């Protein structure tokens, strides 16, 4: 069983014709599979925010999704289509919770390889959903090797077949995440009378969310520009698109723990090359500013990674790269953050 996130044959663009990439039809199938299981999260607007930036902003509130982040969509979609007695994955927190909850709903066991510096709230929630956690050092250990060894041992010594569902580089995960973009596009049309978004801002870690959302955007708003946002310290996706090959970096040091990936996957890279228009980076200070703004003005508690999209939008507006009056969608990807940590961060920006 291969569980690699990247593939030497595709890192330079070779062999992409042989990849089984998801399409918008897969997003539609995922939406049908998730109906009645995942929440259709609200799309929120703010007159104050719109006025201050001179545009119309539509915030997709995935912090109100089951387990507090968009990750539930892809995890449940993938796990409901997989076989085996158990499921194994690696994650810094949100995918861990999503897999643990999905496994519980589907009467499966779940084991998650988590970094030992993962936020306490995410560790606690993962355990609360019934997940078995194996900790590792993200700076010195190989999480893929740990997962591979665990799956082999379970098969060899216990006769238990485990499926592997990675955080982002998986067809069904990408399709599931794309339902967030689909819902945003549809809600903007039906509830706000906007025919189509001009821009869609999405955080980028491994690329699963932006890949899925770009499929939805291409189908429902073909002229919408899809903008990815990464932390400055972890711009591997930006480098990859610029150089035309997957670039692997050291684990970045950033408060955006959900974007501390070293490389995007071969599936997400292939989709992003075709569907993502631009990637911008923002600093941790800019993320903290958005955490505080969203908390004070919109009464939303959003984790640092979840603020990437709005921070990127604000930055592009300040650089005069977004025309006045543009209709802009932003995915607020999640709200799973330790409250002590949250308070420390937003207090530091006062």
Coordinates of C-alpha atoms in Angstrom, one line a residue:
X1 CA 0.0 0.0 0.0
X2 CA 1.4 3.4 -1.0
X3 CA 0.7 6.3 1.3
X4 CA 3.0 8.9 -0.2
X5 CA 1.8 12.4 -0.5
X6 CA 4.0 13.1 -3.5
X7 CA 5.1 11.0 -6.4
X8 CA 8.5 11.2 -8.1
X9 CA 6.9 10.4 -11.5
X10 CA 4.6 13.4 -11.2
X11 CA 6.5 16.0 -9.2
X12 CA 7.8 17.5 -12.4
X13 CA 4.5 17.2 -14.2
X14 CA 5.3 13.8 -15.8
X15 CA 2.6 11.1 -15.9
X16 CA -0.3 13.4 -15.0
X17 CA -2.4 12.0 -17.8
X18 CA -2.4 8.7 -15.8
X19 CA -3.6 10.3 -12.6
X20 CA -7.2 9.6 -11.4
X21 CA -8.1 13.2 -10.7
X22 CA -11.5 14.1 -9.3
X23 CA -13.9 16.2 -11.4
X24 CA -16.9 18.3 -10.5
X25 CA -19.1 15.2 -11.0
X26 CA -17.2 13.7 -8.0
X27 CA -18.0 16.8 -6.0
X28 CA -21.7 16.4 -6.9
X29 CA -21.5 12.7 -5.8
X30 CA -19.8 13.8 -2.5
X31 CA -22.6 16.3 -1.9
X32 CA -25.2 13.6 -2.3
X33 CA -23.2 11.3 0.1
X34 CA -22.9 14.1 2.7
X35 CA -26.5 15.2 2.5
X36 CA -28.0 15.0 6.0
X37 CA -24.6 14.1 7.5
X38 CA -22.5 17.3 7.1
X39 CA -23.8 20.7 7.9
X40 CA -24.6 23.2 5.2
X41 CA -22.7 26.0 6.9
X42 CA -23.9 29.6 6.7
X43 CA -22.5 32.3 4.4
X44 CA -22.1 35.5 6.4
X45 CA -21.6 39.1 5.2
X46 CA -20.5 42.2 7.1
X47 CA -21.4 45.7 6.1
X48 CA -18.5 47.1 8.1
X49 CA -16.0 44.8 6.4
X50 CA -17.4 45.5 3.0
X51 CA -17.3 49.2 3.5
X52 CA -13.7 49.2 4.9
X53 CA -12.4 47.2 1.9
X54 CA -14.7 48.6 -0.8
X55 CA -15.9 45.2 -2.0
X56 CA -18.5 42.6 -1.2
X57 CA -17.3 39.7 0.9
X58 CA -19.1 36.4 1.5
X59 CA -17.6 34.4 4.4
X60 CA -18.3 30.6 4.3
X61 CA -18.3 29.6 8.0
X62 CA -16.7 26.2 8.1
X63 CA -15.9 26.7 11.8
X64 CA -19.6 25.7 12.2
X65 CA -19.1 22.4 10.4
X66 CA -19.2 19.1 12.4
X67 CA -16.0 18.8 14.4
X68 CA -15.3 22.5 13.7
X69 CA -13.7 22.5 10.3
X70 CA -14.2 21.7 6.6
X71 CA -12.2 18.5 7.0
X72 CA -15.2 16.5 8.0
X73 CA -16.5 16.7 4.4
X74 CA -13.5 15.0 2.8
X75 CA -13.0 12.6 5.6
X76 CA -16.5 11.3 5.7
X77 CA -16.7 11.1 1.9
X78 CA -13.5 9.1 1.6
X79 CA -14.1 6.8 4.6
X80 CA -17.6 6.0 3.5
X81 CA -16.1 4.7 0.2
X82 CA -13.2 2.8 1.7
X83 CA -13.0 -0.8 2.9
X84 CA -11.3 -2.4 5.9
X85 CA -11.8 -2.9 9.6
X86 CA -10.0 0.3 10.5
X87 CA -8.6 3.5 9.1
X88 CA -5.2 5.2 9.7
X89 CA -4.1 8.7 8.8
X90 CA -1.7 11.5 9.9
X91 CA -2.8 15.0 10.9
X92 CA -1.9 18.0 12.9
X93 CA -5.5 18.1 14.2
X94 CA -8.5 18.9 12.1
X95 CA -8.2 15.9 9.7
X96 CA -7.5 13.8 12.8
X97 CA -10.8 14.9 14.4
X98 CA -12.6 14.4 11.1
X99 CA -11.4 10.9 10.6
X100 CA -12.1 9.9 14.2
X101 CA -15.7 11.3 14.0
X102 CA -16.3 9.8 10.6
X103 CA -15.0 6.4 11.8
X104 CA -17.3 6.5 14.8
X105 CA -20.3 7.4 12.6
X106 CA -19.5 4.5 10.3
X107 CA -18.6 2.0 13.1
X108 CA -14.9 1.8 12.2
X109 CA -11.8 2.2 14.3
X110 CA -9.4 5.0 13.7
X111 CA -5.7 5.5 14.4
X112 CA -4.1 8.9 13.9
X113 CA -0.4 9.8 13.7
X114 CA -0.3 13.3 15.4
X115 CA 2.6 15.7 16.0
X116 CA 3.4 16.0 19.7
X117 CA 3.0 19.8 19.5
X118 CA -0.5 19.6 18.1
X119 CA -3.0 22.0 19.8
X120 CA -4.3 20.4 23.0
X121 CA -7.9 21.1 22.0
X122 CA -7.5 19.1 18.8
X123 CA -5.8 16.2 20.6
X124 CA -8.6 16.2 23.2
X125 CA -11.4 16.3 20.6
X126 CA -9.8 13.5 18.5
X127 CA -9.7 11.3 21.6
X128 CA -13.2 12.3 22.4
X129 CA -14.4 11.1 19.0
X130 CA -12.8 7.7 19.8
X131 CA -9.5 8.1 17.9
X132 CA -6.4 6.2 18.9
X133 CA -3.4 8.6 18.8
X134 CA 0.2 7.9 18.1
X135 CA 2.4 10.9 18.7
X136 CA 5.5 11.9 16.7
X137 CA 8.0 14.7 16.4
X138 CA 7.1 16.6 13.2
X139 CA 10.7 18.0 12.9
X140 CA 12.6 14.7 13.2
X141 CA 10.3 11.8 12.4
X142 CA 8.6 10.7 9.1
X143 CA 4.9 10.5 9.6
X144 CA 4.4 8.6 6.4
X145 CA 6.8 5.9 7.5
X146 CA 5.1 5.7 10.9
X147 CA 1.7 5.2 9.3
X148 CA 3.0 2.6 6.9
X149 CA 4.6 0.6 9.7
X150 CA 1.5 0.8 11.8
X151 CA -0.7 -0.5 9.0
X152 CA 1.7 -3.3 8.2
X153 CA 1.9 -4.4 11.9
X154 CA -1.8 -4.4 12.3
X155 CA -2.1 -6.7 9.2
X156 CA 0.8 -8.9 10.1
X157 CA 0.2 -9.4 13.9
X158 CA -3.5 -8.9 14.3
X159 CA -5.0 -9.7 10.9
X160 CA -6.7 -6.3 10.7
X161 CA -6.9 -4.6 7.4
X162 CA -6.6 -0.8 7.6
X163 CA -7.4 1.8 5.0
X164 CA -5.3 4.8 4.7
X165 CA -7.0 8.2 4.2
X166 CA -4.5 11.0 3.8
X167 CA -5.3 14.6 4.7
X168 CA -5.5 16.0 1.2
X169 CA -3.9 13.9 -1.6
X170 CA -6.9 11.6 -2.2
X171 CA -9.6 11.8 -4.8
X172 CA -12.5 11.4 -2.4
X173 CA -11.1 13.8 0.1
X174 CA -10.6 16.5 -2.5
X175 CA -14.2 15.9 -3.8
X176 CA -15.6 16.1 -0.3
X177 CA -13.8 19.4 0.4
X178 CA -15.1 20.8 -2.9
X179 CA -18.7 20.7 -1.5
X180 CA -17.8 23.7 0.7
X181 CA -17.0 25.7 -2.5
X182 CA -20.2 24.4 -4.2
X183 CA -22.4 25.5 -1.3
X184 CA -20.7 28.9 -1.2
X185 CA -21.3 29.5 -4.9
X186 CA -24.9 28.3 -4.7
X187 CA -25.7 30.3 -1.6
X188 CA -24.3 33.5 -3.1
X189 CA -26.7 33.0 -6.0
X190 CA -29.8 32.0 -4.2
X191 CA -29.6 34.1 -1.0
X192 CA -27.7 37.1 -2.1
X193 CA -28.7 37.5 -5.7
X194 CA -25.1 37.5 -7.0
X195 CA -24.8 35.6 -10.3
X196 CA -21.2 34.6 -9.7
X197 CA -18.2 35.4 -7.5
X198 CA -15.3 37.3 -9.0
X199 CA -12.8 35.9 -6.6
X200 CA -12.5 33.0 -4.2
X201 CA -9.9 33.0 -1.5
X202 CA -8.9 29.7 0.1
X203 CA -6.2 28.7 2.6
X204 CA -3.6 26.3 1.3
X205 CA -1.9 23.6 3.3
X206 CA -1.7 20.4 1.3
X207 CA -4.1 21.7 -1.3
X208 CA -7.2 19.5 -0.8
X209 CA -9.6 22.3 0.0
X210 CA -8.5 24.7 -2.8
X211 CA -8.4 21.8 -5.3
X212 CA -11.9 20.8 -4.5
X213 CA -13.2 24.3 -4.4
X214 CA -11.5 25.2 -7.7
X215 CA -13.5 22.3 -9.3
X216 CA -16.7 23.8 -8.0
X217 CA -15.7 27.4 -9.0
X218 CA -14.8 26.3 -12.6
X219 CA -18.2 24.6 -12.9
X220 CA -20.4 27.2 -11.3
X221 CA -18.5 30.4 -11.9
X222 CA -16.0 29.9 -14.7
X223 CA -14.7 33.5 -14.6
X224 CA -14.1 33.4 -10.9
X225 CA -10.4 33.7 -10.0
X226 CA -9.3 31.2 -7.4
X227 CA -6.7 32.6 -5.0
X228 CA -4.7 30.4 -2.6
X229 CA -3.2 31.9 0.6
X230 CA -0.3 30.4 2.5
X231 CA 1.8 31.5 5.5
X232 CA 5.0 33.3 4.5
X233 CA 7.1 30.7 6.3
X234 CA 5.4 27.8 4.4
X235 CA 5.0 28.8 0.7
X236 CA 5.7 25.4 -0.8
X237 CA 2.6 25.6 -3.0
X238 CA 3.5 29.0 -4.3
X239 CA 7.0 27.8 -5.2
X240 CA 5.6 24.7 -6.8
X241 CA 3.2 26.5 -9.1
X242 CA 5.9 29.0 -10.0
X243 CA 8.5 26.4 -10.8
X244 CA 6.1 23.8 -12.4
X245 CA 7.1 21.0 -10.0
X246 CA 6.3 20.0 -6.5
X247 CA 8.7 21.7 -4.1
X248 CA 9.3 20.2 -0.7
X249 CA 10.4 22.5 2.2
X250 CA 11.3 22.0 5.8
X251 CA 8.4 22.0 8.3
X252 CA 7.5 25.7 8.5
X253 CA 7.4 27.6 11.7
X254 CA 4.0 29.4 11.8
X255 CA 1.0 29.8 14.0
X256 CA -1.1 28.3 11.2
X257 CA -0.7 24.7 12.3
X258 CA -3.0 23.5 9.6
X259 CA -0.7 24.8 6.9
X260 CA 2.5 23.4 8.3
X261 CA 2.8 21.0 5.4
X262 CA 6.1 20.3 3.6
X263 CA 4.7 19.7 0.2
X264 CA 1.4 19.6 -1.7
X265 CA 0.4 16.2 -3.3
X266 CA 0.6 15.1 -6.8
X267 CA -3.2 15.1 -7.2
X268 CA -3.6 18.5 -5.7
X269 CA -0.7 19.9 -7.6
X270 CA -2.2 18.7 -10.9
X271 CA -5.5 20.4 -10.2
X272 CA -4.0 23.5 -8.8
X273 CA -1.9 24.0 -11.9
X274 CA -5.0 24.0 -14.0
X275 CA -7.5 25.8 -11.8
X276 CA -5.7 28.1 -9.3
X277 CA -5.0 31.6 -10.6
X278 CA -2.6 32.9 -8.0
X279 CA -1.1 32.2 -4.6
X280 CA -0.3 34.9 -2.1
X281 CA 1.4 34.6 1.3
X282 CA 0.7 36.4 4.6
X283 CA 2.6 36.8 7.8
X284 CA 1.6 35.5 11.2
X285 CA 1.0 39.1 12.3
X286 CA -1.6 39.4 9.5
X287 CA -3.3 36.2 10.7
X288 CA -3.5 37.5 14.2
X289 CA -5.0 40.7 13.0
X290 CA -7.8 38.8 11.3
X291 CA -8.4 36.6 14.3
X292 CA -8.9 39.7 16.4
X293 CA -11.0 41.4 13.7
X294 CA -13.3 38.4 13.3
X295 CA -13.6 38.0 17.0
X296 CA -14.4 41.6 17.8
X297 CA -16.5 42.6 14.8
X298 CA -18.2 39.4 13.7
X299 CA -18.1 37.5 17.0
X300 CA -16.3 34.5 15.4
X301 CA -13.6 32.5 16.9
X302 CA -11.4 31.4 14.0
X303 CA -8.1 29.4 14.2
X304 CA -5.0 30.9 12.5
X305 CA -5.2 28.7 9.5
X306 CA -8.8 29.6 9.0
X307 CA -7.9 33.3 8.7
X308 CA -5.5 32.8 5.8
X309 CA -8.2 33.5 3.1
X310 CA -9.4 36.8 4.6
X311 CA -5.8 37.9 5.4
X312 CA -4.9 37.3 1.7
X313 CA -7.9 39.2 0.5
X314 CA -7.2 42.1 2.7
X315 CA -3.6 42.1 1.5
X316 CA -4.5 42.1 -2.2
X317 CA -7.0 44.9 -1.6
X318 CA -4.2 47.0 0.0
X319 CA -2.0 46.3 -3.0
X320 CA -4.8 47.5 -5.4
X321 CA -5.1 44.0 -6.9
X322 CA -8.8 43.7 -6.3
X323 CA -11.1 46.1 -8.2
X324 CA -13.6 48.1 -6.2
X325 CA -17.0 46.5 -5.9
X326 CA -15.8 43.0 -6.6
X327 CA -17.7 40.0 -5.2
X328 CA -15.3 37.9 -3.2
X329 CA -15.8 34.6 -1.4
X330 CA -13.7 33.5 1.5
X331 CA -13.6 30.1 3.1
X332 CA -13.1 30.4 6.9
X333 CA -11.8 26.9 7.1
X334 CA -12.1 26.2 10.9
X335 CA -12.3 27.3 14.5
X336 CA -10.4 24.7 16.4
X337 CA -8.0 26.6 18.6
X338 CA -7.0 26.3 22.2
X339 CA -8.7 29.2 24.0
X340 CA -5.7 30.1 26.1
X341 CA -3.6 30.2 22.9
X342 CA -6.3 32.2 21.1
X343 CA -6.4 34.8 23.9
X344 CA -2.7 35.1 24.0
X345 CA -2.5 35.7 20.2
X346 CA -5.3 38.3 19.9
X347 CA -4.1 40.1 23.0
X348 CA -0.6 40.4 21.5
X349 CA -2.1 42.5 18.6
X350 CA -3.8 45.1 20.9

